[in-house]
PDB file of C-alpha atoms in Angstrom:
ATOM      1  CA  MET A 219      99.961 124.127  78.598  1.00 48.00           C
ATOM      2  CA  LEU A 220      96.702 125.231  81.112  1.00 47.00           C
ATOM      3  CA  SER A 221      94.852 124.189  83.722  1.00 45.00           C
ATOM      4  CA  ARG A 222      92.036 122.352  83.608  1.00 50.00           C
ATOM      5  CA  ALA A 223      90.191 124.786  85.042  1.00 50.00           C
ATOM      6  CA  SER A 224      91.031 127.936  83.012  1.00 70.00           C
ATOM      7  CA  ARG A 225      91.549 125.968  79.181  1.00 77.00           C
ATOM      8  CA  ASP A 226      88.379 126.211  76.854  1.00 88.00           C
ATOM      9  CA  SER A 227      87.349 123.363  76.899  1.00 89.00           C
ATOM     10  CA  LYS A 228      85.976 124.816  72.777  1.00 91.00           C
ATOM     11  CA  LEU A 229      89.502 124.946  71.520  1.00 94.00           C
ATOM     12  CA  TYR A 230      90.909 121.751  73.360  1.00 96.00           C
ATOM     13  CA  PRO A 231      87.681 119.991  73.990  1.00 96.00           C
ATOM     14  CA  TYR A 232      90.399 116.860  75.273  1.00 96.00           C
ATOM     15  CA  ALA A 233      93.678 117.479  77.398  1.00 96.00           C
ATOM     16  CA  ASP A 234      94.776 120.478  78.217  1.00 95.00           C
ATOM     17  CA  PRO A 235      96.924 122.117  75.060  1.00 96.00           C
ATOM     18  CA  TRP A 236     100.624 120.330  74.759  1.00 96.00           C
ATOM     19  CA  ASP A 237     103.834 122.721  74.364  1.00 95.00           C
ATOM     20  CA  GLY A 238     106.263 120.408  72.798  1.00 95.00           C
ATOM     21  CA  GLN A 239     108.097 119.944  75.931  1.00 93.00           C
ATOM     22  CA  ARG A 240     109.494 116.759  77.159  1.00 91.00           C
ATOM     23  CA  GLY A 241     108.855 115.303  79.843  1.00 90.00           C
ATOM     24  CA  PRO A 242     106.108 114.243  82.636  1.00 90.00           C
ATOM     25  CA  PHE A 243     103.299 116.129  81.303  1.00 93.00           C
ATOM     26  CA  PHE A 244     102.888 114.394  78.103  1.00 95.00           C
ATOM     27  CA  GLU A 245     102.959 111.162  79.328  1.00 93.00           C
ATOM     28  CA  ARG A 246     101.295 112.117  82.318  1.00 91.00           C
ATOM     29  CA  ASN A 247      98.404 114.120  81.875  1.00 94.00           C
ATOM     30  CA  TRP A 248      98.058 114.423  77.327  1.00 96.00           C
ATOM     31  CA  LEU A 249      98.375 111.277  75.529  1.00 97.00           C
ATOM     32  CA  PRO A 250      96.434 109.361  78.462  1.00 96.00           C
ATOM     33  CA  ASP A 251      93.584 112.361  78.293  1.00 96.00           C
ATOM     34  CA  MET A 252      93.942 112.909  74.384  1.00 97.00           C
ATOM     35  CA  LEU A 253      93.195 108.986  74.245  1.00 97.00           C
ATOM     36  CA  SER A 254      90.447 108.877  76.436  1.00 96.00           C
ATOM     37  CA  GLY A 255      89.055 111.599  74.643  1.00 97.00           C
ATOM     38  CA  LEU A 256      88.885 109.941  71.404  1.00 98.00           C
ATOM     39  CA  GLY A 257      87.303 106.838  73.059  1.00 97.00           C
ATOM     40  CA  GLY A 258      84.431 108.814  73.034  1.00 97.00           C
ATOM     41  CA  VAL A 259      85.157 109.659  69.484  1.00 97.00           C
ATOM     42  CA  THR A 260      82.653 107.080  67.467  1.00 97.00           C
ATOM     43  CA  ASP A 261      81.576 106.120  63.966  1.00 96.00           C
ATOM     44  CA  ASP A 262      79.138 103.353  63.375  1.00 93.00           C
ATOM     45  CA  TYR A 263      82.119 100.844  63.721  1.00 95.00           C
ATOM     46  CA  ALA A 264      85.418 102.483  66.063  1.00 97.00           C
ATOM     47  CA  SER A 265      85.979 104.904  68.031  1.00 98.00           C
ATOM     48  CA  LEU A 266      89.275 106.920  67.138  1.00 98.00           C
ATOM     49  CA  THR A 267      90.914 105.680  69.816  1.00 98.00           C
ATOM     50  CA  ASP A 268      90.614 101.995  68.110  1.00 98.00           C
ATOM     51  CA  HIS A 269      92.223 103.618  65.569  1.00 98.00           C
ATOM     52  CA  LEU A 270      94.753 104.464  67.720  1.00 98.00           C
ATOM     53  CA  ASP A 271      95.525 100.994  68.968  1.00 97.00           C
ATOM     54  CA  GLY A 272      95.240  99.503  65.593  1.00 97.00           C
ATOM     55  CA  MET A 273      91.809  97.603  66.207  1.00 97.00           C
ATOM     56  CA  ASP A 274      89.504  99.114  64.217  1.00 97.00           C
ATOM     57  CA  PRO A 275      88.412  97.647  61.078  1.00 97.00           C
ATOM     58  CA  HIS A 276      90.978  97.574  58.344  1.00 96.00           C
ATOM     59  CA  GLY A 277      93.309  98.837  61.061  1.00 97.00           C
ATOM     60  CA  VAL A 278      96.672  96.446  60.738  1.00 97.00           C
ATOM     61  CA  PRO A 279      97.370  95.394  64.696  1.00 97.00           C
ATOM     62  CA  PRO A 280     100.106  96.189  66.287  1.00 96.00           C
ATOM     63  CA  THR A 281     103.092  93.478  66.077  1.00 94.00           C
ATOM     64  CA  ASP A 282     103.878  92.098  69.831  1.00 91.00           C
ATOM     65  CA  ALA A 283     106.961  90.922  71.502  1.00 89.00           C
ATOM     66  CA  ALA A 284     105.908  87.470  70.980  1.00 91.00           C
ATOM     67  CA  GLN A 285     105.247  87.507  67.767  1.00 92.00           C
ATOM     68  CA  LEU A 286     109.123  89.879  67.573  1.00 89.00           C
ATOM     69  CA  ALA A 287     110.835  86.213  69.063  1.00 89.00           C
ATOM     70  CA  ALA A 288     109.022  84.276  66.658  1.00 92.00           C
ATOM     71  CA  ASN A 289     110.309  86.105  63.339  1.00 92.00           C
ATOM     72  CA  ALA A 290     111.907  89.795  63.369  1.00 89.00           C
ATOM     73  CA  MET A 291     110.164  90.509  60.169  1.00 91.00           C
ATOM     74  CA  HIS A 292     106.906  89.937  61.094  1.00 94.00           C
ATOM     75  CA  VAL A 293     103.452  92.095  59.872  1.00 96.00           C
ATOM     76  CA  ASN A 294      99.995  91.369  61.013  1.00 97.00           C
ATOM     77  CA  GLY A 295      97.222  91.163  58.942  1.00 96.00           C
ATOM     78  CA  ALA A 296      93.882  93.928  58.917  1.00 96.00           C
ATOM     79  CA  ASN A 297      91.625  93.614  60.707  1.00 97.00           C
ATOM     80  CA  PRO A 298      88.414  92.561  58.479  1.00 96.00           C
ATOM     81  CA  ALA A 299      86.192  94.884  57.079  1.00 94.00           C
ATOM     82  CA  VAL A 300      82.451  95.137  59.168  1.00 93.00           C
ATOM     83  CA  GLY A 301      79.495  95.694  56.519  1.00 90.00           C
ATOM     84  CA  PRO A 302      79.727  96.859  53.130  1.00 92.00           C
ATOM     85  CA  ALA A 303      83.420  97.048  52.623  1.00 91.00           C
ATOM     86  CA  TRP A 304      83.772 100.020  51.038  1.00 92.00           C
ATOM     87  CA  LYS A 305      82.066 101.870  53.205  1.00 94.00           C
ATOM     88  CA  SER A 306      84.221 100.268  55.797  1.00 93.00           C
ATOM     89  CA  GLU A 307      87.150 101.455  54.172  1.00 94.00           C
ATOM     90  CA  GLN A 308      86.453 104.565  53.745  1.00 96.00           C
ATOM     91  CA  ALA A 309      85.478 105.381  57.574  1.00 97.00           C
ATOM     92  CA  PHE A 310      88.556 103.958  58.388  1.00 97.00           C
ATOM     93  CA  LYS A 311      90.251 106.941  56.405  1.00 97.00           C
ATOM     94  CA  ASN A 312      87.666 109.335  58.243  1.00 98.00           C
ATOM     95  CA  ARG A 313      89.474 108.194  61.925  1.00 98.00           C
ATOM     96  CA  SER A 314      92.906 108.937  60.182  1.00 98.00           C
ATOM     97  CA  SER A 315      91.769 112.422  59.225  1.00 98.00           C
ATOM     98  CA  LYS A 316      90.116 113.120  62.551  1.00 98.00           C
ATOM     99  CA  ALA A 317      92.430 111.947  64.640  1.00 98.00           C
ATOM    100  CA  ILE A 318      95.156 113.735  63.077  1.00 98.00           C
ATOM    101  CA  ALA A 319      93.353 116.905  63.007  1.00 98.00           C
ATOM    102  CA  ALA A 320      92.107 116.416  67.328  1.00 98.00           C
ATOM    103  CA  LEU A 321      96.383 115.356  67.675  1.00 98.00           C
ATOM    104  CA  ARG A 322      96.840 118.794  65.703  1.00 97.00           C
ATOM    105  CA  GLN A 323      94.482 120.642  67.688  1.00 97.00           C
ATOM    106  CA  HIS A 324      95.569 119.727  71.360  1.00 97.00           C
ATOM    107  CA  ILE A 325      99.189 120.857  70.484  1.00 97.00           C
ATOM    108  CA  VAL A 326      99.864 124.808  70.370  1.00 95.00           C
ATOM    109  CA  SER A 327     103.951 124.275  69.332  1.00 95.00           C
ATOM    110  CA  VAL A 328     104.242 126.017  66.055  1.00 96.00           C
ATOM    111  CA  PRO A 329     106.987 123.448  65.155  1.00 94.00           C
ATOM    112  CA  LEU A 330     105.421 120.639  65.991  1.00 95.00           C
ATOM    113  CA  VAL A 331     102.419 121.133  64.105  1.00 96.00           C
ATOM    114  CA  ALA A 332     104.084 121.779  61.285  1.00 96.00           C
ATOM    115  CA  GLU A 333     105.792 118.793  61.888  1.00 95.00           C
ATOM    116  CA  ILE A 334     102.427 116.844  61.584  1.00 96.00           C
ATOM    117  CA  ASP A 335     101.404 119.134  58.671  1.00 97.00           C
ATOM    118  CA  LYS A 336     104.766 118.227  56.425  1.00 94.00           C
ATOM    119  CA  MET A 337     104.058 114.203  57.256  1.00 95.00           C
ATOM    120  CA  VAL A 338     100.478 114.782  55.722  1.00 97.00           C
ATOM    121  CA  ARG A 339     101.840 115.904  53.116  1.00 96.00           C
ATOM    122  CA  LEU A 340     104.145 113.865  52.208  1.00 95.00           C
ATOM    123  CA  TYR A 341     102.385 111.217  51.993  1.00 97.00           C
ATOM    124  CA  ARG A 342      99.906 112.662  50.030  1.00 97.00           C
ATOM    125  CA  GLY A 343     102.298 113.654  48.186  1.00 97.00           C
ATOM    126  CA  SER A 344     103.823 109.911  47.624  1.00 96.00           C
ATOM    127  CA  GLN A 345     107.727 112.074  48.602  1.00 93.00           C
ATOM    128  CA  TRP A 346     109.179 108.880  49.562  1.00 92.00           C
ATOM    129  CA  ALA A 347     112.411 110.029  48.545  1.00 88.00           C
ATOM    130  CA  GLN A 348     112.325 112.958  51.167  1.00 88.00           C
ATOM    131  CA  GLY A 349     110.237 110.747  54.681  1.00 89.00           C
ATOM    132  CA  ALA A 350     106.704 110.147  53.905  1.00 93.00           C
ATOM    133  CA  PRO A 351     105.063 107.909  55.930  1.00 95.00           C
ATOM    134  CA  ILE A 352     105.029 104.562  53.611  1.00 96.00           C
ATOM    135  CA  LEU A 353     100.892 102.716  54.337  1.00 97.00           C
ATOM    136  CA  THR A 354     102.043  99.381  53.235  1.00 97.00           C
ATOM    137  CA  ALA A 355     103.845  96.195  53.896  1.00 96.00           C
ATOM    138  CA  THR A 356     105.837  96.167  51.351  1.00 96.00           C
ATOM    139  CA  TYR A 357     107.049  99.132  48.968  1.00 94.00           C
ATOM    140  CA  PRO A 358     104.909 101.284  46.668  1.00 95.00           C
ATOM    141  CA  ALA A 359     105.199 100.973  42.918  1.00 96.00           C
ATOM    142  CA  THR A 360     106.734 104.518  43.428  1.00 95.00           C
ATOM    143  CA  TYR A 361     109.160 104.303  45.765  1.00 92.00           C
ATOM    144  CA  HIS A 362     112.141 106.272  44.572  1.00 89.00           C
ATOM    145  CA  VAL A 363     114.048 103.011  44.841  1.00 89.00           C
ATOM    146  CA  VAL A 364     113.194 100.892  41.951  1.00 90.00           C
ATOM    147  CA  ALA A 365     114.800  97.762  43.456  1.00 91.00           C
ATOM    148  CA  LEU A 366     112.459  97.716  46.006  1.00 91.00           C
ATOM    149  CA  GLN A 367     109.292  98.500  45.106  1.00 94.00           C
ATOM    150  CA  GLY A 368     106.873  95.271  45.841  1.00 96.00           C
ATOM    151  CA  GLN A 369     109.462  94.365  48.263  1.00 94.00           C
ATOM    152  CA  PRO A 370     108.522  94.033  51.659  1.00 94.00           C
ATOM    153  CA  LEU A 371     109.173  96.920  53.769  1.00 91.00           C
ATOM    154  CA  GLN A 372     113.232  96.711  55.630  1.00 88.00           C
ATOM    155  CA  GLY A 373     115.392  98.143  58.370  1.00 86.00           C
ATOM    156  CA  ALA A 374     113.369 101.494  60.140  1.00 86.00           C
ATOM    157  CA  HIS A 375     109.959 101.222  57.701  1.00 91.00           C
ATOM    158  CA  LEU A 376     109.306  97.997  59.052  1.00 92.00           C
ATOM    159  CA  VAL A 377     109.991  98.518  62.313  1.00 90.00           C
ATOM    160  CA  ALA A 378     107.051 101.608  61.518  1.00 92.00           C
ATOM    161  CA  PHE A 379     105.418  99.697  59.941  1.00 95.00           C
ATOM    162  CA  GLN A 380     105.035  97.148  62.223  1.00 94.00           C
ATOM    163  CA  GLN A 381     103.993  99.548  64.687  1.00 94.00           C
ATOM    164  CA  CYS A 382     102.045 102.433  63.274  1.00 96.00           C
ATOM    165  CA  GLY A 383     100.490 100.260  60.387  1.00 97.00           C
ATOM    166  CA  ASN A 384      98.433 101.649  58.037  1.00 97.00           C
ATOM    167  CA  SER A 385      97.448 104.517  59.456  1.00 98.00           C
ATOM    168  CA  LEU A 386      98.515 107.731  58.997  1.00 98.00           C
ATOM    169  CA  ALA A 387      97.555 108.851  62.359  1.00 98.00           C
ATOM    170  CA  ARG A 388      99.374 106.161  64.300  1.00 98.00           C
ATOM    171  CA  HIS A 389     102.242 107.034  62.641  1.00 97.00           C
ATOM    172  CA  VAL A 390     101.593 110.864  63.558  1.00 97.00           C
ATOM    173  CA  LEU A 391     100.546 109.663  67.086  1.00 97.00           C
ATOM    174  CA  ALA A 392     104.511 108.028  66.843  1.00 94.00           C
ATOM    175  CA  ARG A 393     105.974 111.399  66.171  1.00 94.00           C
ATOM    176  CA  LEU A 394     104.637 112.602  69.076  1.00 96.00           C
ATOM    177  CA  LYS A 395     105.468 110.098  71.116  1.00 94.00           C
ATOM    178  CA  LEU A 396     109.431 110.597  70.193  1.00 89.00           C
ATOM    179  CA  ASP A 397     109.137 114.503  71.156  1.00 91.00           C
ATOM    180  CA  GLY A 398     106.849 113.579  73.828  1.00 94.00           C
ATOM    181  CA  MET A 399     108.178 110.844  76.653  1.00 89.00           C
ATOM    182  CA  PRO A 400     110.772 111.082  79.112  1.00 83.00           C
ATOM    183  CA  ARG A 401     114.114 110.588  78.181  1.00 71.00           C
ATOM    184  CA  ARG A 402     114.989 107.593  80.511  1.00 63.00           C
ATOM    185  CA  VAL A 403     118.905 106.326  79.313  1.00 59.00           C
ATOM    186  CA  SER A 404     121.519 109.407  80.438  1.00 60.00           C
ATOM    187  CA  GLY A 405     123.193 109.205  83.972  1.00 66.00           C
ATOM    188  CA  LEU A 406     121.342 112.685  84.568  1.00 61.00           C
ATOM    189  CA  ASP A 407     117.880 110.589  84.084  1.00 67.00           C
ATOM    190  CA  VAL A 408     118.644 108.090  86.799  1.00 75.00           C
ATOM    191  CA  ALA A 409     120.046 110.962  89.456  1.00 75.00           C
ATOM    192  CA  ASN A 410     116.157 113.278  88.947  1.00 72.00           C
ATOM    193  CA  GLN A 411     114.285 110.057  88.908  1.00 78.00           C
ATOM    194  CA  ASN A 412     116.463 109.231  92.290  1.00 83.00           C
ATOM    195  CA  THR A 413     115.093 112.735  93.560  1.00 79.00           C
ATOM    196  CA  VAL A 414     111.017 112.157  92.939  1.00 80.00           C
ATOM    197  CA  TRP A 415     111.411 109.425  94.767  1.00 87.00           C
ATOM    198  CA  ALA A 416     113.270 110.853  97.814  1.00 86.00           C
ATOM    199  CA  ASN A 417     111.102 113.783  96.985  1.00 81.00           C
ATOM    200  CA  ILE A 418     107.358 112.109  97.803  1.00 85.00           C
ATOM    201  CA  SER A 419     105.810 113.236 100.301  1.00 83.00           C
ATOM    202  CA  LEU A 420     102.044 113.996 100.730  1.00 80.00           C
ATOM    203  CA  SER A 421     102.268 117.569 100.859  1.00 72.00           C
ATOM    204  CA  ASN A 422     103.771 118.151  97.450  1.00 66.00           C
ATOM    205  CA  SER A 423     102.577 114.951  95.323  1.00 70.00           C
ATOM    206  CA  VAL A 424      98.689 113.996  96.586  1.00 70.00           C
ATOM    207  CA  GLY A 425      97.700 115.732  99.211  1.00 71.00           C
ATOM    208  CA  ILE A 426      95.606 114.947 102.104  1.00 76.00           C
ATOM    209  CA  ALA A 427      92.374 114.136 101.760  1.00 73.00           C
ATOM    210  CA  GLN A 428      89.906 110.587 102.848  1.00 70.00           C
ATOM    211  CA  SER A 429      91.414 109.797  99.328  1.00 73.00           C
ATOM    212  CA  THR A 430      94.654 109.966 100.184  1.00 76.00           C
ATOM    213  CA  PRO A 431      96.297 105.966 100.733  1.00 80.00           C
ATOM    214  CA  THR A 432      94.821 105.371  97.130  1.00 79.00           C
ATOM    215  CA  ALA A 433      95.466 108.757  95.457  1.00 77.00           C
ATOM    216  CA  LEU A 434      99.469 107.541  96.639  1.00 84.00           C
ATOM    217  CA  LYS A 435      99.101 104.256  95.943  1.00 84.00           C
ATOM    218  CA  THR A 436      98.471 105.406  92.049  1.00 79.00           C
ATOM    219  CA  TYR A 437     101.312 108.182  91.698  1.00 81.00           C
ATOM    220  CA  LEU A 438     103.828 105.930  92.822  1.00 87.00           C
ATOM    221  CA  GLU A 439     102.937 103.101  90.263  1.00 84.00           C
ATOM    222  CA  GLN A 440     103.118 105.806  88.186  1.00 76.00           C
ATOM    223  CA  VAL A 441     106.378 106.707  89.150  1.00 82.00           C
ATOM    224  CA  ASN A 442     108.153 103.590  89.712  1.00 84.00           C
ATOM    225  CA  SER A 443     107.047 102.517  86.297  1.00 78.00           C
ATOM    226  CA  GLU A 444     108.636 105.885  84.302  1.00 74.00           C
ATOM    227  CA  ARG A 445     112.070 104.409  86.388  1.00 79.00           C
ATOM    228  CA  ASN A 446     114.867 103.333  84.238  1.00 75.00           C
ATOM    229  CA  THR A 447     115.399 100.132  86.586  1.00 82.00           C
ATOM    230  CA  PRO A 448     111.203 100.116  88.357  1.00 85.00           C
ATOM    231  CA  HIS A 449     112.105  99.876  92.648  1.00 89.00           C
ATOM    232  CA  PRO A 450     110.962  96.499  93.522  1.00 90.00           C
ATOM    233  CA  GLN A 451     107.272  95.730  94.875  1.00 86.00           C
ATOM    234  CA  ASN A 452     107.925  95.378  98.145  1.00 87.00           C
ATOM    235  CA  ASP A 453     110.420  98.547  97.961  1.00 88.00           C
ATOM    236  CA  VAL A 454     107.377 100.240  96.786  1.00 88.00           C
ATOM    237  CA  LEU A 455     104.852  98.946  99.702  1.00 86.00           C
ATOM    238  CA  VAL A 456     108.027 100.906 101.946  1.00 86.00           C
ATOM    239  CA  LYS A 457     108.233 103.431 100.399  1.00 88.00           C
ATOM    240  CA  PHE A 458     104.016 103.512 100.761  1.00 86.00           C
ATOM    241  CA  LEU A 459     103.823 102.782 104.655  1.00 84.00           C
ATOM    242  CA  GLN A 460     107.191 105.707 105.023  1.00 86.00           C
ATOM    243  CA  VAL A 461     105.172 108.921 103.169  1.00 85.00           C
ATOM    244  CA  LEU A 462     102.260 107.601 104.943  1.00 83.00           C
ATOM    245  CA  GLN A 463     104.040 108.558 108.562  1.00 82.00           C
ATOM    246  CA  GLY A 464     103.777 112.368 107.605  1.00 78.00           C
ATOM    247  CA  GLY A 465     100.516 112.007 107.373  1.00 75.00           C
ATOM    248  CA  PRO A 466      97.352 111.720 110.248  1.00 76.00           C
ATOM    249  CA  LYS A 467      97.724 109.859 112.849  1.00 76.00           C
ATOM    250  CA  GLU A 468      94.933 107.652 112.121  1.00 72.00           C
ATOM    251  CA  ILE A 469      96.788 106.811 109.405  1.00 71.00           C
ATOM    252  CA  ALA A 470     100.782 107.199 110.820  1.00 72.00           C
ATOM    253  CA  THR A 471     100.508 104.498 113.081  1.00 73.00           C
ATOM    254  CA  LYS A 472      98.942 101.752 110.911  1.00 68.00           C
ATOM    255  CA  ALA A 473     101.888 102.563 108.047  1.00 65.00           C
ATOM    256  CA  MET A 474     105.007 102.486 111.525  1.00 65.00           C
ATOM    257  CA  ASP A 475     102.522  98.717 112.522  1.00 64.00           C
ATOM    258  CA  GLU A 476     102.898  97.885 108.942  1.00 59.00           C
ATOM    259  CA  LEU A 477     106.302  99.243 108.638  1.00 57.00           C
ATOM    260  CA  ALA A 478     107.649  96.795 111.358  1.00 62.00           C
ATOM    261  CA  SER A 479     106.412  93.695 110.061  1.00 59.00           C
ATOM    262  CA  PRO A 480     105.497  93.966 106.471  1.00 52.00           C
ATOM    263  CA  ARG A 481     103.400  92.581 103.618  1.00 52.00           C
ATOM    264  CA  GLN A 482     104.024  90.946 100.642  1.00 49.00           C
ATOM    265  CA  ASP A 483     102.621  92.334  98.141  1.00 50.00           C
ATOM    266  CA  TRP A 484     101.173  95.848  98.228  1.00 48.00           C
ATOM    267  CA  ARG A 485      99.144  95.927  95.729  1.00 49.00           C
ATOM    268  CA  ASN A 486      95.747  95.171  97.333  1.00 49.00           C
ATOM    269  CA  ALA A 487      96.019  97.686  99.375  1.00 47.00           C
ATOM    270  CA  ASP A 488      93.336  99.177 100.511  1.00 41.00           C
ATOM    271  CA  GLY A 489      91.920 102.565 101.125  1.00 39.00           C
ATOM    272  CA  THR A 490      92.862 102.773 104.686  1.00 39.00           C
ATOM    273  CA  GLY A 491      96.434 102.804 103.561  1.00 40.00           C
ATOM    274  CA  SER A 492      97.086  99.621 104.821  1.00 41.00           C
ATOM    275  CA  PRO A 493      97.684  96.542 102.038  1.00 41.00           C
ATOM    276  CA  ALA A 494      94.770  94.395 102.263  1.00 41.00           C
ATOM    277  CA  PRO A 495      95.056  91.332 104.223  1.00 36.00           C
ATOM    278  CA  PRO A 496      95.765  87.102 102.175  1.00 35.00           C
ATOM    279  CA  GLY A 497      93.102  85.502 101.532  1.00 36.00           C
TER     280      GLY A 497
END
């Protein structure tokens, strides 16, 4: 990846390019930056981020946890068209194509770019047997298993549609997440998470500046959310105050006083690094 200062914003307008490596860069930087940037790319109806979230006209919203709990087969219907139906539908297809192009543009991994191109090629060729994404809630009339043609999706096909709906771009993004999001299942991952947590300090994590307490709070929330088992909020408060003890004297003194009698909800911390009084 390139640094923000050195990247060519004409080549990579929304994010530092991703090299295809799994890990924190994808989760913390590339994906949020891409979604933020694509949020500014709009047409008459929606942004590209709206499209990738399934919230644009014609998009199928993801099935949420409550819906799955009530019915594991639940599939949401498409959002209504806005304006002339034909124009709204064409805009939906254009958003998908533009989103895929933008994602592809910001990836410098040859295998991953090839995988994106393969998904597009298979879908356009209706090559279901080779793994083309299915963008309808039922199996297509051309599906290679005749008995399933026109029937509701099953198994992995159903799960993919529940999350990615009728947008090829969303299926592409889901594929990228499989490669980019950190794995949090092995004992080694847990050990690494514990090491990262133990080594958090002002000097190597956020630096020392006027905004240090706020930056540290944000960083701790982020690192904690990425753990297999996040720490309870009160433990995060204690860590917050312990790390602040390594800062400037005024902040360190406040942190030591707070450690002696910590408050319950650290998430109300203000810009001084001390939790705001209840109220």
